[in-house]
Coordinates of C-alpha atoms in Angstrom, one line a residue:
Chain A
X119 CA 115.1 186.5 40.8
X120 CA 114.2 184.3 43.8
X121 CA 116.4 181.5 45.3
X122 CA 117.2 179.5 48.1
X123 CA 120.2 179.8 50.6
X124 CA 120.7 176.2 52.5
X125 CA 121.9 176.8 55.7
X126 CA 124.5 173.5 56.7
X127 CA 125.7 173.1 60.2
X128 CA 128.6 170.5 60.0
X129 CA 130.8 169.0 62.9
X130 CA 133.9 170.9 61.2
X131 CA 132.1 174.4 60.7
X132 CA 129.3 176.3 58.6
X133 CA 128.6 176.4 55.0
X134 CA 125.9 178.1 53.3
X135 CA 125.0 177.1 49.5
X136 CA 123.0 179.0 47.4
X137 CA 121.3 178.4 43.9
X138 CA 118.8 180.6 41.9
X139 CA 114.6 179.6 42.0
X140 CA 116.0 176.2 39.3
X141 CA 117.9 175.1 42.3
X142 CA 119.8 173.2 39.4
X143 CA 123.2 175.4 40.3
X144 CA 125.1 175.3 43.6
X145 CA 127.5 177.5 45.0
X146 CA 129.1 176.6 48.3
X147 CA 131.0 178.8 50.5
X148 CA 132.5 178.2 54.1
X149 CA 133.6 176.9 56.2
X150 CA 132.6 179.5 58.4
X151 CA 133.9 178.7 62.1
X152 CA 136.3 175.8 60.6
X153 CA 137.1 173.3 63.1
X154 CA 134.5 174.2 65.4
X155 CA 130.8 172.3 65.8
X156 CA 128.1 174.1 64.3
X157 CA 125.0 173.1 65.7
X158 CA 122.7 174.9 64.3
X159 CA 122.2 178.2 61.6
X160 CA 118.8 179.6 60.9
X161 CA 117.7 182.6 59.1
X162 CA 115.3 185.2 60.4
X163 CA 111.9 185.2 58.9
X164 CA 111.3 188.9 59.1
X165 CA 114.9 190.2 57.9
X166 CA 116.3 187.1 55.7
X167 CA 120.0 188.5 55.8
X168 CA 119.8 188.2 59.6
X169 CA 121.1 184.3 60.1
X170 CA 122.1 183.3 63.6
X171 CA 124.6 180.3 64.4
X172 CA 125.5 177.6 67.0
X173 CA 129.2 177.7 67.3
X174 CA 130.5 174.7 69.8
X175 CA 133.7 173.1 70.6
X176 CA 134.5 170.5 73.3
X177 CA 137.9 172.4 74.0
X178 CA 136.6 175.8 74.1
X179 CA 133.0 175.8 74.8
X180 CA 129.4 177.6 73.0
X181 CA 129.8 180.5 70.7
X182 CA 126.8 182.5 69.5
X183 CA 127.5 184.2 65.3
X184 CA 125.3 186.3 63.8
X185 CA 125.0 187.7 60.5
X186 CA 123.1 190.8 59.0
X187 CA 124.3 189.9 55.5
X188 CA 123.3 186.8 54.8
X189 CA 126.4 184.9 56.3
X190 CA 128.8 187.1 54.2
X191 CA 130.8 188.3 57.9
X192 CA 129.9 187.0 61.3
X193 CA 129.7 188.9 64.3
X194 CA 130.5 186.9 67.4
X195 CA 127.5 187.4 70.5
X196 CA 126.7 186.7 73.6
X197 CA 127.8 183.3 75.1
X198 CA 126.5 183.9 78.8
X199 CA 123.7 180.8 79.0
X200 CA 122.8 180.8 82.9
X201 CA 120.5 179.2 84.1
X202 CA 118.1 181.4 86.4
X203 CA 117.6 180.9 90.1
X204 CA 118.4 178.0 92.1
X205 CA 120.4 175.6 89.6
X206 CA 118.6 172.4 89.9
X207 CA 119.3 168.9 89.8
X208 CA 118.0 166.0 87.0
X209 CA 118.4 162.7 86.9
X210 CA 122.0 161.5 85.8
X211 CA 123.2 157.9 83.8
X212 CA 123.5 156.6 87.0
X213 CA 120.3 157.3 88.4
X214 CA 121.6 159.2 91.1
X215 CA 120.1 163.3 90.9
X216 CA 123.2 165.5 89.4
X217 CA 123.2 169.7 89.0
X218 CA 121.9 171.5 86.0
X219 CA 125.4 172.1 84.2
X220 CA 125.2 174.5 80.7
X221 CA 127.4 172.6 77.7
X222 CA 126.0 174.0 74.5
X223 CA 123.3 175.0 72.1
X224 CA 121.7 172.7 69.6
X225 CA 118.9 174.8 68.4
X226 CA 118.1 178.5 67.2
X227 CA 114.8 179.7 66.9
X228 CA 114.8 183.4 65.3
X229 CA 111.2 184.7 65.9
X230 CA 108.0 184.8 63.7
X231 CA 107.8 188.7 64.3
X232 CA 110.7 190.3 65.5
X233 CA 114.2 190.6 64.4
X234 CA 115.8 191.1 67.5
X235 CA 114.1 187.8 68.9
X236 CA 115.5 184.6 69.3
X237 CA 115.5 181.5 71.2
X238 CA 117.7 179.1 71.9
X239 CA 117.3 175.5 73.1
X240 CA 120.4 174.4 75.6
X241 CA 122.1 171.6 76.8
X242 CA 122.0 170.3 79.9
X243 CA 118.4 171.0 78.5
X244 CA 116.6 174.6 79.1
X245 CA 115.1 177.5 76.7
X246 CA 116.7 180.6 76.3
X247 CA 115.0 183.7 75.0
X248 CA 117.2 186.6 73.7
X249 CA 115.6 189.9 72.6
X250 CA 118.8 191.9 71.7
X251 CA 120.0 190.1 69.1
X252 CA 122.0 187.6 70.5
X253 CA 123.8 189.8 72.7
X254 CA 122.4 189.0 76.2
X255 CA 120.2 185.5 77.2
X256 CA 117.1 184.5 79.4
X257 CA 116.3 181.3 80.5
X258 CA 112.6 180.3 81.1
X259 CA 113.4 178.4 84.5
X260 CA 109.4 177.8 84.8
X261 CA 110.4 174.6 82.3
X262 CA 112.5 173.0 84.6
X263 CA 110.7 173.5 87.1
X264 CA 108.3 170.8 85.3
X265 CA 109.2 167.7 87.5
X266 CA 113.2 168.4 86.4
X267 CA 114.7 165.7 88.5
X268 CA 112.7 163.3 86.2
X269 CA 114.4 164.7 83.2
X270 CA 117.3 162.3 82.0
X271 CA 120.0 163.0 79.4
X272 CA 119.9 160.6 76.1
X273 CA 123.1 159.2 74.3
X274 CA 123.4 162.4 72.8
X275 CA 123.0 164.4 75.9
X276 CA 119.9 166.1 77.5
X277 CA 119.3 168.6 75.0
X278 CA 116.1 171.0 74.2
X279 CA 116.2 170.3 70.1
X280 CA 112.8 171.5 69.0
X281 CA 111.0 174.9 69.4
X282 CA 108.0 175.5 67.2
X283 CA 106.2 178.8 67.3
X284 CA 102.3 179.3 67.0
X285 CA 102.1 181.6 64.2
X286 CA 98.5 182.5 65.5
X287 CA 99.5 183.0 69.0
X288 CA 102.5 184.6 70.6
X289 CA 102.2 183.4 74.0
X290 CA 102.3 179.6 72.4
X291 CA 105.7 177.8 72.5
X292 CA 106.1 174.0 71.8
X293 CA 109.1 172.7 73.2
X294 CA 111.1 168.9 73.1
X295 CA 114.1 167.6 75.4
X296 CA 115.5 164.3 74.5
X297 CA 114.9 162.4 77.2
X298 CA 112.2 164.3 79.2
X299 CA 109.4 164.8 76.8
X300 CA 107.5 167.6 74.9
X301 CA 106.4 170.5 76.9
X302 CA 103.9 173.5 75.9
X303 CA 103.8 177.0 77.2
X304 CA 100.3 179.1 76.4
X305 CA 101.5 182.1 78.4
X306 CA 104.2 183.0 76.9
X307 CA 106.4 180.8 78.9
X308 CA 105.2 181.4 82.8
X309 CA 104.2 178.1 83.3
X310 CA 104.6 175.3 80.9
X311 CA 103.0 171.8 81.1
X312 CA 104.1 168.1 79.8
X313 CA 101.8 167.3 76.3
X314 CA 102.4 163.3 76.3
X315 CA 98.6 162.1 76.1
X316 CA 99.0 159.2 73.8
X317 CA 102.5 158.6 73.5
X318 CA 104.1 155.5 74.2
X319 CA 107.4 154.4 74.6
X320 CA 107.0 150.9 75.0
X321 CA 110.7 149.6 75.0
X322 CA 112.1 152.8 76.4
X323 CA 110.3 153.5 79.8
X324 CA 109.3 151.2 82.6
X325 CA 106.1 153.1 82.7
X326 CA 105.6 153.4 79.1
X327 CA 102.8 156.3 78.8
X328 CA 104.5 158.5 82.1
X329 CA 104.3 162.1 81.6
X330 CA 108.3 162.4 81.4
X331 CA 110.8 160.5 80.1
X332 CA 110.4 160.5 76.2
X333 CA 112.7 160.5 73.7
X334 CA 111.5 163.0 71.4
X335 CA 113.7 163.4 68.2
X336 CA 111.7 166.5 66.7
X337 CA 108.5 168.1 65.7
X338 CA 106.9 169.7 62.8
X339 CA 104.3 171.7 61.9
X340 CA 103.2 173.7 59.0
X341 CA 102.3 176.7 59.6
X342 CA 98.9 177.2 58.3
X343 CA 97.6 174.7 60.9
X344 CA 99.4 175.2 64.0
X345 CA 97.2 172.7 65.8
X346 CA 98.4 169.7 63.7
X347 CA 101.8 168.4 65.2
X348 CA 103.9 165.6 63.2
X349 CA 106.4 163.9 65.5
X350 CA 109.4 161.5 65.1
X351 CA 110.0 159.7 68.4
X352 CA 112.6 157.8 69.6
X353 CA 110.7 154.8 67.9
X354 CA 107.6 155.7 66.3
X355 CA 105.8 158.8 64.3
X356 CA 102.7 160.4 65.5
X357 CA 100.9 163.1 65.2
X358 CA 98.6 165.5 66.9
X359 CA 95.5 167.2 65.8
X360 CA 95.0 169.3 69.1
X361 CA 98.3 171.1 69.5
X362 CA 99.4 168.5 71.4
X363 CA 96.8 168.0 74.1
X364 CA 97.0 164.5 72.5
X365 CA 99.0 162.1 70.0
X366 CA 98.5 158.8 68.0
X367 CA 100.7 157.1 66.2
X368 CA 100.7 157.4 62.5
X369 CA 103.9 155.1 61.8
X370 CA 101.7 152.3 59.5
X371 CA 103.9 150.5 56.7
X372 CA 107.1 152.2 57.5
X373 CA 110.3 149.9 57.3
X374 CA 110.7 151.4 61.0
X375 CA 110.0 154.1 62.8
X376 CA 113.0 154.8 64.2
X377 CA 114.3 157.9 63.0
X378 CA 115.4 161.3 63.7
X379 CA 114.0 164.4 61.3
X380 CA 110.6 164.9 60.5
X381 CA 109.2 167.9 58.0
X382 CA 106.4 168.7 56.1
X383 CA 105.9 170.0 52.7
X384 CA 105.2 173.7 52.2
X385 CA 102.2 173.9 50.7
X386 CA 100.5 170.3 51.4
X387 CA 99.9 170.6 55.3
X388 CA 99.1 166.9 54.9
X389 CA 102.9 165.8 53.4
X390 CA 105.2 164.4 56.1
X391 CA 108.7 163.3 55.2
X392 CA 110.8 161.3 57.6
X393 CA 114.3 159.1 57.1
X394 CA 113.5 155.6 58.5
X395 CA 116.7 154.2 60.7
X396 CA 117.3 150.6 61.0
X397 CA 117.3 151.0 64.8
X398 CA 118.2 152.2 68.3
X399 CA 121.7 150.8 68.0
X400 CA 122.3 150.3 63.9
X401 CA 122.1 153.9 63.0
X402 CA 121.7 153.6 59.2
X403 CA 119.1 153.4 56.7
X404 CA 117.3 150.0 56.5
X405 CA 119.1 147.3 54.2
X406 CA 121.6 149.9 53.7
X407 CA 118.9 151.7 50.9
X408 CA 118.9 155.6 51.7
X409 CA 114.9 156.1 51.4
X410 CA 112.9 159.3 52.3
X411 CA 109.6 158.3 52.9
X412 CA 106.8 160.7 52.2
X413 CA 103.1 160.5 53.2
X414 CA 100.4 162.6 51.4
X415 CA 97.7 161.4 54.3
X416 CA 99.6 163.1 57.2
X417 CA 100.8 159.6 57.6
X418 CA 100.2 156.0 57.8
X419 CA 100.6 155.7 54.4
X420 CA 103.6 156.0 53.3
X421 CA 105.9 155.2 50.1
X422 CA 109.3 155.1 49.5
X423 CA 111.5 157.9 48.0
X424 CA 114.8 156.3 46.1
X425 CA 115.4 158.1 42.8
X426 CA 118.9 159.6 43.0
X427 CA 119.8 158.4 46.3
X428 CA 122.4 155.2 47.2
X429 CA 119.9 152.5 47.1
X430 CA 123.3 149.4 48.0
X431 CA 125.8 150.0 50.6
X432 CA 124.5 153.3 52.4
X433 CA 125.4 153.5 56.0
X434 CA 124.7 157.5 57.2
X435 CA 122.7 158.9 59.5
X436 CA 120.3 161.7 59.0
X437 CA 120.1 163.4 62.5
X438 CA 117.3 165.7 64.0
X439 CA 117.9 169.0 62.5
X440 CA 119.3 168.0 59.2
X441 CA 116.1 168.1 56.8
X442 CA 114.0 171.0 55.7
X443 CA 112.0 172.6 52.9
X444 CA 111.9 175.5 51.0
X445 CA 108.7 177.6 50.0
X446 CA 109.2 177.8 46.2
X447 CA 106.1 177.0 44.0
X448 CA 107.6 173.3 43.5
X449 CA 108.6 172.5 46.5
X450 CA 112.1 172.0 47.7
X451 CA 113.0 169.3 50.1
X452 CA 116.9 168.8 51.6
X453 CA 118.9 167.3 54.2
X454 CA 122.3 166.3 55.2
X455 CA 123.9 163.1 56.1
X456 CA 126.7 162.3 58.6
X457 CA 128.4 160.9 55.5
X458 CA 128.9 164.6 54.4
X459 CA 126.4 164.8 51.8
X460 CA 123.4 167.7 51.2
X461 CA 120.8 166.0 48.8
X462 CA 118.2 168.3 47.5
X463 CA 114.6 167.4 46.0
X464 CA 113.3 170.6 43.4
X465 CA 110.3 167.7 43.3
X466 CA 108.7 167.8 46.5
X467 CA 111.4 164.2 46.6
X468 CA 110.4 162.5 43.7
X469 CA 113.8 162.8 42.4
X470 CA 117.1 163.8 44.4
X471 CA 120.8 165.3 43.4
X472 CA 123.2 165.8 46.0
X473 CA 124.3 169.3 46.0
X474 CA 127.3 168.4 48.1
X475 CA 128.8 165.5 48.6
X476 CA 132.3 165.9 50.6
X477 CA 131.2 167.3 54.0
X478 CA 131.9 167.1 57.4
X479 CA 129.0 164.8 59.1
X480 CA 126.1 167.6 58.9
X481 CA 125.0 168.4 61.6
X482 CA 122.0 170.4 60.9
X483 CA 120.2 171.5 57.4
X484 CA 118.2 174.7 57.3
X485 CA 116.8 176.4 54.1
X486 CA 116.1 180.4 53.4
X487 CA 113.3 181.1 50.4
X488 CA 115.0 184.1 48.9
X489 CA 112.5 187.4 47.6
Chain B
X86 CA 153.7 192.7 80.2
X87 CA 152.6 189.6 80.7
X88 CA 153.3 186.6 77.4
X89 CA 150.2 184.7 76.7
X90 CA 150.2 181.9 74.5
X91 CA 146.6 181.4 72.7
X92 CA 145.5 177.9 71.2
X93 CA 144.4 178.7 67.2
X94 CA 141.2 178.7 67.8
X95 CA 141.6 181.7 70.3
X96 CA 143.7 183.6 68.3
X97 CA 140.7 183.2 65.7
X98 CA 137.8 184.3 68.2
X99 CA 140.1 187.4 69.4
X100 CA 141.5 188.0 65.9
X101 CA 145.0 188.3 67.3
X102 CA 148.4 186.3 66.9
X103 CA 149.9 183.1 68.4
X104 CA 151.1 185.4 71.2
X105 CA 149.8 188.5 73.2
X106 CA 150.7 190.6 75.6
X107 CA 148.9 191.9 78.6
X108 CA 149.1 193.7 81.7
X109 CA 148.5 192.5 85.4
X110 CA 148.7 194.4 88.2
X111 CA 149.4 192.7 91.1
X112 CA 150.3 189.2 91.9
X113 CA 150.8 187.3 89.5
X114 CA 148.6 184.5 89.1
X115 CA 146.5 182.2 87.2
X116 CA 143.6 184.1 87.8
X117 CA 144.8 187.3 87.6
X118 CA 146.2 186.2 84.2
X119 CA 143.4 184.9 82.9
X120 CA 141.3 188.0 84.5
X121 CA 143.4 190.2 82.3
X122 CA 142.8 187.8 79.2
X123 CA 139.6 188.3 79.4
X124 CA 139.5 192.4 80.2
X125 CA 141.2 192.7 77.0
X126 CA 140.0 190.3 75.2
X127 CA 136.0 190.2 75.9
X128 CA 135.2 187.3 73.2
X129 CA 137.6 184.6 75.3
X130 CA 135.2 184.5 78.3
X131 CA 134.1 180.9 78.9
X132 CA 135.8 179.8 76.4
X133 CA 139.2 179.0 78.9
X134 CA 137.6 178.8 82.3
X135 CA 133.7 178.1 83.1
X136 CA 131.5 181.0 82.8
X137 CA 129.8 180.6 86.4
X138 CA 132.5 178.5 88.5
X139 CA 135.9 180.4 86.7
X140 CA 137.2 176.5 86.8
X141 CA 139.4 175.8 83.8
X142 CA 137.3 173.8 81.1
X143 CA 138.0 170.0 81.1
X144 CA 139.9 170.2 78.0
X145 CA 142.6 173.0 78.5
X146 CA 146.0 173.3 79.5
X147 CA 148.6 175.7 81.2
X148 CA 151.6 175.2 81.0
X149 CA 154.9 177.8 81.7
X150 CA 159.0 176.8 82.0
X151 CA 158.1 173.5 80.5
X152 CA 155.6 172.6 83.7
X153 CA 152.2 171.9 83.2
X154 CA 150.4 174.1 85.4
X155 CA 146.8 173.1 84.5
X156 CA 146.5 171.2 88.3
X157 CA 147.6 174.1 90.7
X158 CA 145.6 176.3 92.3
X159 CA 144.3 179.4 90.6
X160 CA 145.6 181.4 92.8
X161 CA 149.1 180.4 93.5
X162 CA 151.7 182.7 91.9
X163 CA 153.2 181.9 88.8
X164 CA 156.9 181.2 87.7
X165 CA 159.4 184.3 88.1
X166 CA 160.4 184.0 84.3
X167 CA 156.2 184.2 83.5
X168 CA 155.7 187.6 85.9
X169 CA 159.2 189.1 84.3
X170 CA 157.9 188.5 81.0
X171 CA 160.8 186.0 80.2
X172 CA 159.0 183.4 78.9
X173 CA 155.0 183.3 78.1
X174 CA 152.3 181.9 79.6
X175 CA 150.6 178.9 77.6
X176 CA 147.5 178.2 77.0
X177 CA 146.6 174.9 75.3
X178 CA 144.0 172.8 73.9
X179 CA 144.9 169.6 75.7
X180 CA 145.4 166.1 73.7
X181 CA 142.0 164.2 72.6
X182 CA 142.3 162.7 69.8
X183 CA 141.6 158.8 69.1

């Protein structure tokens, strides 16, 4: 029987529930890591029971877990993140130039192909490749080297968040740093250039359309058209229909387009779901209604999502990496809040349940289809 | 031996108790404490002092004999009682709350 296994990183430790192909019956177990941040947990697509995790705590630093049995034990890994060659400088709050300093990992990106494979995006913000499992890391320094001293930490931090894999091309990675911008490899990560035609940050940057600067919050893509990015921004959604040679904006009759996550439907490449935000400083839903907007024109247009969610007095946040789908025939569409709840949609979102409800703030939300 | 104190979270990572013991040859030191620590106990690298400048992270304590220790200099020796084994070596998640 098939099933899903949501993956939920929380700021007090891991939990992984589970249901059957219904997705009607949850069980929860964790906290794994209790106490400590977890970033991020993703499963490997080639060996499902393979599930890395981002372990982080301000006292005592980054911790890399892995599982080979489907989050049953943990193995701790490799936590040497150095970054290669000369350790170079960014720009700081202040606007003075201050040294590359490693802090943690927000993102893990098992690869499309190989079990052993993964990548990891770092804070202060580089990629890391690892192809033993965990053990050992490798940063690509070519990234920095993309006008670095530009690059500028956000509220959160200056974090590499997003890495999207071409599924038809290995030497293609896709790569966003909040607040420097989206970069793209197409040689397998020996030189990587900015992708920015077309986006604007209007209220952000004194030169709103530079090259560096951005505030992207994450990117999608469905995997069946690797050329077709969906992106939330700092304000505004957009997309790309060129793998990111270029961008419009596709925010239309949102309530706003501030938001964080961004995903798209599993078998409807043109389905985009994203969590409006009130703004830049109120992070909450609009008029305090919890909506999940889905478009079924790859944007634009857009309609509202309420059934089952807090529609009066909802003040969470729903934060980069918190929302994803599964692959069953009917679609499955979750994320978690900082409020501690996991709401999941069997529906492709027409209706929602919360599957937990007494959380940590979730940090992250990834799903596993189950064989 | 050598008494070391470990913060829970520690204990956890190196699957051990509140305290261990461990042996330094030598002086003994800060670092050659912590150097020790970490020979033994593999998983407890960068999570006490920074993997690339060996600089105590922000957020953790020494203390020994009722002193906190976390300011002096790596290398200066440690109390008498801590090198005799009389009384441990602490190692503490420092005060953050709000």
């Amino acid at each position: 029987m098939s099933g899903v296994r949501v993956l939920v990183g929380t700021r007090k430790g891991g939990f992984i529930l589970t249901s059957d192909e219904r997705r009607e019956q949850w069980e929860v177990s964790g906290p794994f890591f209790s106490g400590w941040q977890v970033m991020h947990m993703k499963g490997s697509p080639v060996d499902p029971n393979r599930i890395y995790a981002s372990q982080y705590d301000d006292w005592f630093g980054q911790m890399i877990q892995r599982s080979d049995d489907g989050g049953v034990t943990w193995e701790p890994m490799g936590n040497e993140f150095q970054y290669e060659g000369e350790v170079t400088t960014h720009e700081w709050y202040d606007g003075t130039q201050h040294p590359w300093e490693f802090k943690r990992i927000w993102h893990l990106e098992p690869s499309l192909t190989e079990t052993d494979v993964v990548y990891a995006g770092g804070e202060d913000a580089a990629l890391f490749r690892s192809d033993d499992g965990g053990k050992t890391w490798q940063e690509y320094s070519a990234l920095r080297a993309v006008k670095g001293p530009l690059w500028a930490p956000g509220a959160g931090g200056m974090c590499l968040h997003t890495i999207i894999q071409d599924p038809t091309n290995a030497d293609r990675l896709i790569v966003a740093v909040s607040a420097a911008g989206v970069f793209r490899t197409d040689d397998g990560g020996k030189t990587w250039r900015p992708i920015t035609r077309g986006i604007i940050s209007r209220w952000e940057l004194a030169d709103p359309d530079a090259e560096i600067g951005h505030c992207i919050h994450s990117i999608a893509m469905h995997p069946s058209r690797p050329n077709v990015l969906f992106m939330q921004k700092h304000w505004d959604v957009l997309r790309s229909d060129d793998g990111g040679d270029s961008w419009y904006e596709v925010s239309g009759n949102l309530p706003s387009d501030f938001g964080f996550p961004i995903a798209v439907h599993a078998h409807e490449p043109e389905t985009i779901y994203v969590v409006p935000i009130k703004s830049d400083s109120e992070h909450y839903p609009v008029d305090g209604k919890l909506r999940v907007y889905r478009s079924r024109t790859g944007g634009n247009e857009w309609e509202a999502l309420t059934n089952g969610l807090p529609q009066e007095h909802c003040y969470v946040n729903i934060l980069r990496d918190a929302m994803a789908v599964d692959s069953l025939e009917s679609c499955g569409i979750y994320f978690g809040t900082t409020g501690g709840q996991v709401y999941a949609s069997t529906n492709s979102g027409d209706t929602w349940t919360a599957i937990a409800g007494h959380l940590p703030p979730v940090l992250s939300v990834e799903v596993q289809t189950l064989p | 031996m050598i008494r070391v104190i470990l913060p829970a979270h520690l204990q956890t990572l190196a699957r051990v108790g509140r305290e261990v013991e461990i042996e330094v040859t030598g002086p003994v030191t800060q670092r050659t404490v912590l150097d020790a620590l970490e020979a033994t106990y593999p998983i407890l690298r960068g999570t006490i002092r920074d993997r690339v400048t060996q600089r105590r992270r922000p957020l953790i304590r020494f203390f020994a004999c009722e002193r906190d220790l976390s300011h002096e200099p790596p290398d200066s020796p440690l109390p008498e009682e801590v090198a005799t084994g009389k009384e441990a070596f602490w190692i503490v998640g420092a005060m953050a709350g709000g």
